[in-house]
Tab-separated table of C-alpha atoms in Angstrom:
chain	number	residue	atom	x	y	z
A	1	MET	CA	163.011	69.881	110.468
A	2	SER	CA	161.190	70.222	113.765
A	3	GLN	CA	158.689	67.388	113.339
A	4	CYS	CA	158.533	63.945	111.791
A	5	ILE	CA	155.689	61.761	110.554
A	6	GLU	CA	156.476	58.049	110.488
A	7	VAL	CA	154.251	55.771	108.407
A	8	VAL	CA	154.435	52.126	109.480
A	9	ILE	CA	153.688	49.412	106.900
A	10	PRO	CA	153.774	45.766	108.042
A	11	VAL	CA	154.107	43.271	105.196
A	12	HIS	CA	154.234	39.483	105.303
A	13	GLU	CA	154.360	38.395	101.670
A	14	THR	CA	155.826	39.622	98.394
A	15	ALA	CA	152.434	39.408	96.667
A	16	ARG	CA	151.190	42.476	98.525
A	17	PRO	CA	151.125	45.709	96.476
A	18	LEU	CA	153.616	47.361	98.836
A	19	GLU	CA	155.158	49.513	96.127
A	20	ARG	CA	151.933	51.461	95.588
A	21	GLY	CA	151.465	52.175	99.284
A	22	LEU	CA	155.091	53.138	99.825
A	23	GLU	CA	155.094	55.460	96.824
A	24	SER	CA	151.898	57.115	98.087
A	25	VAL	CA	153.773	58.034	101.271
A	26	LEU	CA	157.057	59.195	99.742
A	27	ALA	CA	155.279	61.221	97.043
A	28	GLN	CA	154.209	63.615	99.817
A	29	ARG	CA	157.811	64.340	100.847
A	30	SER	CA	158.155	67.742	99.158
A	31	GLU	CA	154.826	69.058	100.401
A	32	LEU	CA	155.620	68.042	103.957
A	33	ALA	CA	159.148	69.442	103.781
A	34	ALA	CA	157.636	72.829	102.859
A	35	LEU	CA	155.677	72.606	106.132
A	36	GLY	CA	158.829	71.784	108.089
A	37	VAL	CA	157.877	68.138	108.511
A	38	LYS	CA	160.101	65.168	107.701
A	39	ILE	CA	158.456	62.038	106.304
A	40	ALA	CA	159.738	58.570	107.164
A	41	ALA	CA	158.411	55.155	106.236
A	42	THR	CA	159.097	52.012	108.238
A	43	VAL	CA	158.457	48.724	106.456
A	44	VAL	CA	158.203	45.882	108.959
A	45	CYS	CA	158.952	42.573	107.269
A	46	HIS	CA	156.829	40.141	109.234
A	47	ASN	CA	158.057	36.534	109.299
A	48	ILE	CA	159.746	37.050	105.935
A	49	ALA	CA	163.265	38.015	104.912
A	50	THR	CA	163.806	41.733	104.413
A	51	GLU	CA	165.698	41.077	101.197
A	52	ALA	CA	162.724	39.193	99.762
A	53	ILE	CA	160.468	42.221	100.261
A	54	LYS	CA	163.095	44.628	98.951
A	55	GLY	CA	163.450	42.441	95.879
A	56	SER	CA	159.768	42.943	95.066
A	57	LEU	CA	160.286	46.713	94.717
A	58	THR	CA	162.090	48.907	92.235
A	59	PRO	CA	165.755	49.434	93.202
A	60	SER	CA	165.229	53.166	93.781
A	61	LEU	CA	162.354	52.577	96.161
A	62	ALA	CA	164.116	49.766	98.012
A	63	SER	CA	167.156	51.980	98.611
A	64	ASP	CA	165.344	55.247	99.421
A	65	ASP	CA	166.889	56.937	102.479
A	66	ALA	CA	163.440	57.768	103.847
A	67	VAL	CA	162.610	54.070	104.237
A	68	THR	CA	163.679	52.060	107.271
A	69	TRP	CA	163.579	48.274	107.015
A	70	LEU	CA	162.710	46.375	110.160
A	71	GLY	CA	162.494	42.622	110.583
A	72	HIS	CA	160.016	41.050	113.008
A	73	ASN	CA	159.631	37.311	113.488
A	74	ASP	CA	157.013	36.110	115.935
A	75	GLY	CA	155.499	33.121	114.129
A	76	THR	CA	151.981	34.586	114.081
A	77	ARG	CA	149.826	35.992	111.275
A	78	SER	CA	148.640	39.012	113.245
A	79	PRO	CA	150.026	42.461	112.332
A	80	ALA	CA	149.925	43.471	116.018
A	81	GLY	CA	153.525	42.485	116.740
A	82	PRO	CA	155.064	44.365	113.794
A	83	ARG	CA	153.064	47.494	114.588
A	84	ASN	CA	154.043	47.411	118.256
A	85	ALA	CA	157.674	46.832	117.332
A	86	ALA	CA	157.671	49.941	115.147
A	87	LEU	CA	155.920	51.956	117.863
A	88	ASP	CA	158.506	50.877	120.444
A	89	ARG	CA	161.461	52.080	118.355
A	90	SER	CA	159.892	55.247	116.986
A	91	ALA	CA	161.017	58.770	117.833
A	92	ALA	CA	158.570	60.483	115.452
A	93	THR	CA	156.166	63.256	116.429
A	94	TYR	CA	153.298	61.534	114.666
A	95	MET	CA	152.682	57.994	113.507
A	96	SER	CA	150.381	56.588	110.872
A	97	PHE	CA	149.684	52.895	110.267
A	98	LEU	CA	149.155	51.762	106.688
A	99	ASP	CA	148.171	48.255	105.585
A	100	SER	CA	150.394	46.934	102.818
A	101	ASP	CA	147.510	46.590	100.343
A	102	ASP	CA	146.231	50.160	100.909
A	103	TYR	CA	147.578	53.613	100.080
A	104	LEU	CA	147.300	57.280	101.044
A	105	GLU	CA	145.724	59.811	98.711
A	106	PRO	CA	147.875	62.756	97.563
A	107	GLY	CA	148.072	65.554	100.120
A	108	SER	CA	146.554	63.474	102.917
A	109	LEU	CA	149.380	63.600	105.445
A	110	GLY	CA	149.841	67.359	105.092
A	111	ALA	CA	146.120	68.012	105.452
A	112	TRP	CA	145.847	65.797	108.518
A	113	TRP	CA	148.964	67.376	110.057
A	114	LYS	CA	147.590	70.903	109.671
A	115	VAL	CA	144.421	69.948	111.532
A	116	ALA	CA	146.379	68.133	114.252
A	117	GLU	CA	148.611	71.130	114.831
A	118	ALA	CA	145.803	73.689	114.736
A	119	LEU	CA	143.727	71.816	117.334
A	120	ASP	CA	146.542	70.221	119.386
A	121	ALA	CA	145.027	66.838	118.594
A	122	ALA	CA	146.043	63.488	120.004
A	123	ALA	CA	144.699	61.832	116.873
A	124	VAL	CA	143.256	62.760	113.506
A	125	ILE	CA	140.764	60.155	112.287
A	126	ALA	CA	141.380	59.689	108.565
A	127	PRO	CA	138.572	59.931	106.026
A	128	LEU	CA	138.405	56.336	104.793
A	129	ARG	CA	137.744	55.612	101.132
A	130	THR	CA	136.355	52.133	100.588
A	131	PRO	CA	137.325	49.818	97.708
A	132	GLU	CA	134.060	50.912	96.035
A	133	GLY	CA	135.293	54.518	96.022
A	134	THR	CA	132.932	56.012	98.603
A	135	ILE	CA	133.893	57.657	101.877
A	136	LEU	CA	132.997	55.497	104.862
A	137	ARG	CA	130.311	57.259	106.890
A	138	SER	CA	132.022	56.542	110.173
A	139	PRO	CA	132.408	57.575	112.910
A	140	ARG	CA	128.895	58.889	113.548
A	141	ILE	CA	129.918	62.524	113.715
A	142	ARG	CA	127.273	65.085	114.599
A	143	PRO	CA	125.932	67.047	111.611
A	144	SER	CA	127.241	70.263	113.199
A	145	LYS	CA	130.794	69.126	112.282
A	146	PRO	CA	132.428	69.793	115.675
A	147	ALA	CA	136.107	70.718	115.583
A	148	VAL	CA	136.939	68.388	118.467
A	149	LEU	CA	134.968	65.157	118.644
A	150	ASP	CA	133.184	63.711	121.664
A	151	ALA	CA	133.707	59.964	122.058
A	152	VAL	CA	130.048	59.304	122.888
A	153	LYS	CA	128.177	62.054	121.037
A	154	ASP	CA	130.171	61.534	117.836
A	155	GLY	CA	130.067	57.734	117.902
A	156	LEU	CA	133.823	57.196	117.868
A	157	ALA	CA	133.344	53.553	118.828
A	158	TYR	CA	132.047	52.984	115.290
A	159	ARG	CA	135.540	53.599	113.865
A	160	SER	CA	137.199	50.301	114.704
A	161	VAL	CA	140.656	50.916	113.265
A	162	PRO	CA	143.033	53.776	114.129
A	163	TYR	CA	143.809	54.904	110.590
A	164	GLY	CA	144.926	58.514	110.462
A	165	LEU	CA	147.587	60.621	112.143
A	166	LEU	CA	148.408	59.710	115.744
A	167	ARG	CA	150.511	61.836	118.077
A	168	ARG	CA	153.104	59.443	119.483
A	169	SER	CA	153.230	61.092	122.908
A	170	ALA	CA	149.452	60.585	123.237
A	171	LEU	CA	149.793	56.910	122.287
A	172	LEU	CA	152.392	56.405	125.009
A	173	ALA	CA	150.381	58.343	127.583
A	174	CYS	CA	147.226	56.250	127.150
A	175	GLY	CA	149.042	52.924	126.836
A	176	PHE	CA	148.102	52.347	123.212
A	177	ARG	CA	149.091	48.822	122.134
A	178	TYR	CA	147.836	46.394	119.531
A	179	ALA	CA	146.727	43.108	121.094
A	180	GLU	CA	149.287	40.420	120.304
A	181	GLY	CA	148.512	36.717	120.234
A	182	ILE	CA	145.167	36.985	118.420
A	183	THR	CA	144.548	36.875	114.666
A	184	ILE	CA	141.475	39.098	114.479
A	185	GLY	CA	140.370	42.216	116.351
A	186	GLU	CA	143.902	43.137	117.422
A	187	ASP	CA	143.196	46.838	116.873
A	188	LEU	CA	139.785	47.099	118.582
A	189	GLU	CA	140.833	47.859	122.135
A	190	ALA	CA	143.738	50.017	120.970
A	191	ALA	CA	141.395	52.212	118.936
A	192	LEU	CA	138.760	52.421	121.663
A	193	LYS	CA	141.306	53.375	124.313
A	194	LEU	CA	142.699	56.086	122.044
A	195	TRP	CA	139.271	57.508	121.160
A	196	PHE	CA	137.991	57.463	124.758
A	197	ARG	CA	141.187	58.138	126.773
A	198	GLY	CA	143.771	59.525	124.367
A	199	GLY	CA	142.922	63.222	124.414
A	200	ARG	CA	141.612	65.500	121.663
A	201	ILE	CA	140.297	63.516	118.693
A	202	VAL	CA	139.496	65.360	115.466
A	203	TYR	CA	138.273	64.693	111.953
A	204	PRO	CA	139.767	66.547	108.929
A	205	TYR	CA	136.607	67.498	107.049
A	206	SER	CA	137.088	67.502	103.248
A	207	ALA	CA	140.687	66.233	103.498
A	208	PRO	CA	142.184	63.563	101.224
A	209	ALA	CA	141.599	60.018	102.449
A	210	TYR	CA	143.198	56.783	103.485
A	211	HIS	CA	142.300	54.479	100.587
A	212	GLN	CA	141.404	50.864	101.288
A	213	THR	CA	141.601	48.351	98.461
A	214	ASP	CA	140.571	44.745	97.906
A	215	ALA	CA	144.045	43.774	96.667
A	216	SER	CA	144.688	41.779	99.834
A	217	GLY	CA	146.507	38.791	98.403
A	218	THR	CA	145.716	35.141	99.022
A	219	THR	CA	146.292	34.979	102.783
A	220	ARG	CA	143.875	37.499	104.194
A	221	VAL	CA	143.311	36.697	107.876
A	222	THR	CA	140.120	38.573	108.780
A	223	SER	CA	137.732	37.187	106.153
A	224	ALA	CA	137.844	33.488	107.071
A	225	ILE	CA	135.106	31.733	109.062
A	226	ARG	CA	136.709	30.432	112.244
A	227	PRO	CA	135.420	29.029	115.548
A	228	LEU	CA	133.458	31.797	117.234
A	229	ALA	CA	135.464	31.515	120.455
A	230	GLU	CA	138.618	32.279	118.429
A	231	GLU	CA	136.948	35.172	116.630
A	232	PHE	CA	135.969	36.762	119.945
A	233	LEU	CA	139.258	36.366	121.820
A	234	TRP	CA	139.631	40.144	121.678
A	235	LEU	CA	136.381	40.545	123.616
A	236	ASP	CA	137.529	38.320	126.480
A	237	ALA	CA	140.457	40.702	127.045
A	238	LEU	CA	138.522	43.907	126.402
A	239	VAL	CA	135.853	43.324	129.053
A	240	GLN	CA	138.601	42.926	131.662
A	241	ALA	CA	140.492	46.107	130.704
A	242	PRO	CA	140.802	48.371	133.788
A	243	TRP	CA	140.248	51.557	131.789
A	244	LEU	CA	136.952	50.230	130.447
A	245	LEU	CA	135.758	48.793	133.760
A	246	SER	CA	136.251	52.244	135.313
A	247	ALA	CA	134.450	54.048	132.455
A	248	SER	CA	131.027	55.608	132.923
A	249	VAL	CA	127.892	53.583	132.206
A	250	VAL	CA	127.189	55.843	129.227
A	251	GLU	CA	130.620	55.127	127.727
A	252	ARG	CA	130.409	51.391	128.367
A	253	ARG	CA	126.907	51.148	126.937
A	254	THR	CA	127.942	53.068	123.814
A	255	ILE	CA	130.868	50.702	123.250
A	256	ALA	CA	128.856	47.555	124.020
A	257	LEU	CA	126.075	48.600	121.644
A	258	LYS	CA	128.488	49.103	118.779
A	259	LEU	CA	130.259	45.809	119.452
A	260	PHE	CA	126.947	43.927	119.559
A	261	ARG	CA	125.592	45.558	116.380
A	262	ILE	CA	128.693	45.412	114.223
A	263	HIS	CA	130.839	42.541	115.445
A	264	GLY	CA	128.244	40.340	117.121
A	265	ILE	CA	125.440	40.521	114.571
A	266	GLY	CA	128.005	40.553	111.764
A	267	ALA	CA	129.506	37.273	112.972
A	268	LEU	CA	126.071	35.648	113.206
A	269	LEU	CA	125.008	36.805	109.734
A	270	ARG	CA	128.243	35.553	108.161
A	271	ARG	CA	127.560	32.109	109.532
A	272	GLY	CA	123.810	31.969	108.993
A	273	SER	CA	123.282	33.679	105.639
A	274	PRO	CA	123.041	31.496	102.502
A	275	GLN	CA	125.381	33.734	100.499
A	276	PHE	CA	128.174	33.056	102.974
A	277	SER	CA	127.602	29.303	103.116
A	278	SER	CA	130.473	27.116	101.920
A	279	GLY	CA	128.592	23.870	102.471
A	280	ALA	CA	130.659	23.024	105.550
A	281	PRO	CA	129.100	23.237	109.047
A	282	VAL	CA	129.423	26.749	110.479
A	283	TRP	CA	127.625	26.467	113.827
A	284	SER	CA	128.290	24.023	116.626
A	285	GLU	CA	127.494	23.694	120.307
A	286	ASP	CA	130.878	25.316	120.998
A	287	ASP	CA	129.895	28.278	118.805
A	288	ARG	CA	126.552	28.580	120.586
A	289	ALA	CA	128.284	28.606	123.958
A	290	ALA	CA	130.849	31.147	122.740
A	291	TRP	CA	128.097	33.455	121.484
A	292	ALA	CA	126.096	33.093	124.707
A	293	GLN	CA	129.198	34.127	126.634
A	294	ALA	CA	129.958	37.048	124.282
A	295	ARG	CA	126.372	38.269	124.540
A	296	SER	CA	126.553	38.029	128.328
A	297	HIS	CA	129.838	39.978	128.340
A	298	LEU	CA	128.323	42.784	126.280
A	299	LEU	CA	125.145	43.046	128.333
A	300	ARG	CA	127.146	43.130	131.553
A	301	LEU	CA	129.497	45.745	130.080
A	302	ALA	CA	126.453	47.885	129.242
A	303	GLY	CA	125.182	47.741	132.806
A	304	GLY	CA	122.747	44.893	132.234
A	305	ALA	CA	120.823	45.976	129.133
A	306	LEU	CA	121.088	47.521	125.661
A	307	PRO	CA	117.769	49.394	125.352
A	308	ALA	CA	118.594	50.969	121.969
A	309	LEU	CA	119.251	47.617	120.291
A	310	SER	CA	116.812	47.054	117.430
A	311	ARG	CA	114.156	44.378	117.736
A	312	ARG	CA	115.697	42.254	115.007
A	313	ASP	CA	119.241	42.505	116.444
A	314	ALA	CA	118.020	41.614	119.921
A	315	ALA	CA	115.922	38.711	118.609
A	316	LEU	CA	118.800	37.272	116.575
A	317	GLY	CA	121.123	37.596	119.547
A	318	ARG	CA	118.723	35.677	121.782
A	319	ALA	CA	117.990	33.011	119.160
A	320	ALA	CA	121.673	32.384	118.414
A	321	ALA	CA	122.352	31.858	122.110
A	322	GLU	CA	119.923	28.909	121.934
A	323	ALA	CA	120.647	27.618	118.401
A	324	GLY	CA	122.218	24.181	118.546
A	325	ASP	CA	123.081	23.681	114.880
A	326	ASP	CA	123.329	25.285	111.432
A	327	GLU	CA	119.661	24.829	110.683
A	328	GLN	CA	118.493	26.661	113.788
A	329	LEU	CA	120.936	29.523	113.243
A	330	ARG	CA	119.899	29.885	109.592
A	331	ALA	CA	116.225	29.946	110.592
A	332	ALA	CA	116.999	32.779	113.011
A	333	VAL	CA	118.838	34.672	110.258
A	334	VAL	CA	115.854	34.217	107.932
A	335	ARG	CA	113.587	35.744	110.590
A	336	TYR	CA	116.090	38.593	110.920
A	337	ALA	CA	115.980	39.243	107.168
A	338	ARG	CA	112.182	39.212	107.187
A	339	ALA	CA	111.837	41.543	110.164
A	340	GLY	CA	111.118	44.465	107.845
A	341	ARG	CA	111.513	48.156	108.452
A	342	LEU	CA	109.784	47.991	111.816
A	343	GLY	CA	112.136	45.292	113.077
A	344	GLU	CA	115.103	47.356	111.941
A	345	MET	CA	113.944	50.704	113.327
A	346	ALA	CA	112.015	49.812	116.482
A	347	THR	CA	114.026	49.235	119.638
A	348	ASP	CA	113.802	46.145	121.772
A	349	ARG	CA	112.610	48.413	124.570
A	350	PRO	CA	109.940	50.804	123.240
A	351	ALA	CA	110.961	53.596	125.604
A	352	ALA	CA	114.352	53.796	123.826
A	353	MET	CA	112.833	54.324	120.344
A	354	PHE	CA	113.983	57.965	120.213
A	355	SER	CA	117.153	57.607	122.288
A	356	ALA	CA	120.398	59.017	120.897
A	357	ASP	CA	121.730	55.543	120.038
A	358	SER	CA	118.573	54.257	118.337
A	359	VAL	CA	118.507	53.299	114.662
A	360	LEU	CA	115.759	55.847	114.056
A	361	ARG	CA	117.861	58.710	115.404
A	362	HIS	CA	120.866	57.458	113.438
A	363	TYR	CA	118.960	57.543	110.155
A	364	ALA	CA	117.694	61.042	110.897
A	365	ALA	CA	121.240	62.166	111.666
A	366	GLU	CA	122.495	60.570	108.444
A	367	ARG	CA	120.264	62.852	106.396
A	368	LEU	CA	121.573	65.868	108.284
A	369	ARG	CA	125.175	64.680	107.854
A	370	THR	CA	124.655	64.510	104.112
A	371	ARG	CA	123.144	67.974	104.097
A	372	SER	CA	125.986	69.525	106.089
A	373	GLY	CA	128.714	67.667	104.165
A	374	VAL	CA	130.341	65.823	107.065
A	375	PHE	CA	131.798	63.195	104.727
A	376	ALA	CA	132.070	65.316	101.585
A	377	LEU	CA	135.492	65.735	100.005
A	378	GLY	CA	136.884	69.087	99.038
């Protein structure tokens, strides 16, 4: 066969539902073979014995010739090392990264491959089905359903993880690497570099999806509340990346706006909202200083300002940079929640109210996306 798709699955504990994910890959073998494409799966056993993971599977699956077993011991809980290790040893035409608690829907790899080949794509962004069963409305693709996506106009920064089908030669050419040494956000810069510098990026409209689940076991890394400085280690590296520093102001502002809205405001709400409170202190002077620095990084990355930021996002960002304890942060979050529709829709700078990145324009585009079926399945 002339081409090969390699699906990489890091796994660090036997409690993960690896069998389901692995079967979802190998079940597509016949369909892909008819297209002249070989399927291979690489299971990277991360800080755990390979035999222990094999023992959690059926004998036929554990011994399948299409599965390669790779050990990787680095003493960390981040999946960055295992993914990079698989990338370094791969000779496949395309790669796809699958979390051990997720799975691929039937026909997905073949559908993505056809689009990649037809459009000579560097990457196919997978439709992403959430645990609730809906298709994630991200990235912010234009309602016209362009064949090849534009990193800025189609909001590629809003897809934080590189799920899909990735041409290996394009990954090597743009220096795609997961960030090792951090436990959260290891895929953010990798995805951004691919979307903005990797080449042709496409979306397979109506294709089967990558299916996320909530069967994440007892040691999920990304959901825990941790010191804010630790949570934003990825940002310290990102804002120094040469490729990003040399990007246009429009590109940098687009990226900074997404990072502020999704990761920045998200981190503040997790710590300040009553429903996320565990009773333990969640905001300290160190957290305040870390947020003030993160906010400064993002504003500087954007060229000094984020005009399209909503009033309530901007106000929460400013308040958190001055909040000295839990009580002050929670009061700021309460004001955020009470900001109403105007606080959500209006921009911090009135002149940006109708700008392409404003919340108002996004909501208008969402209606048009629904009408044109951007995220509809076939």
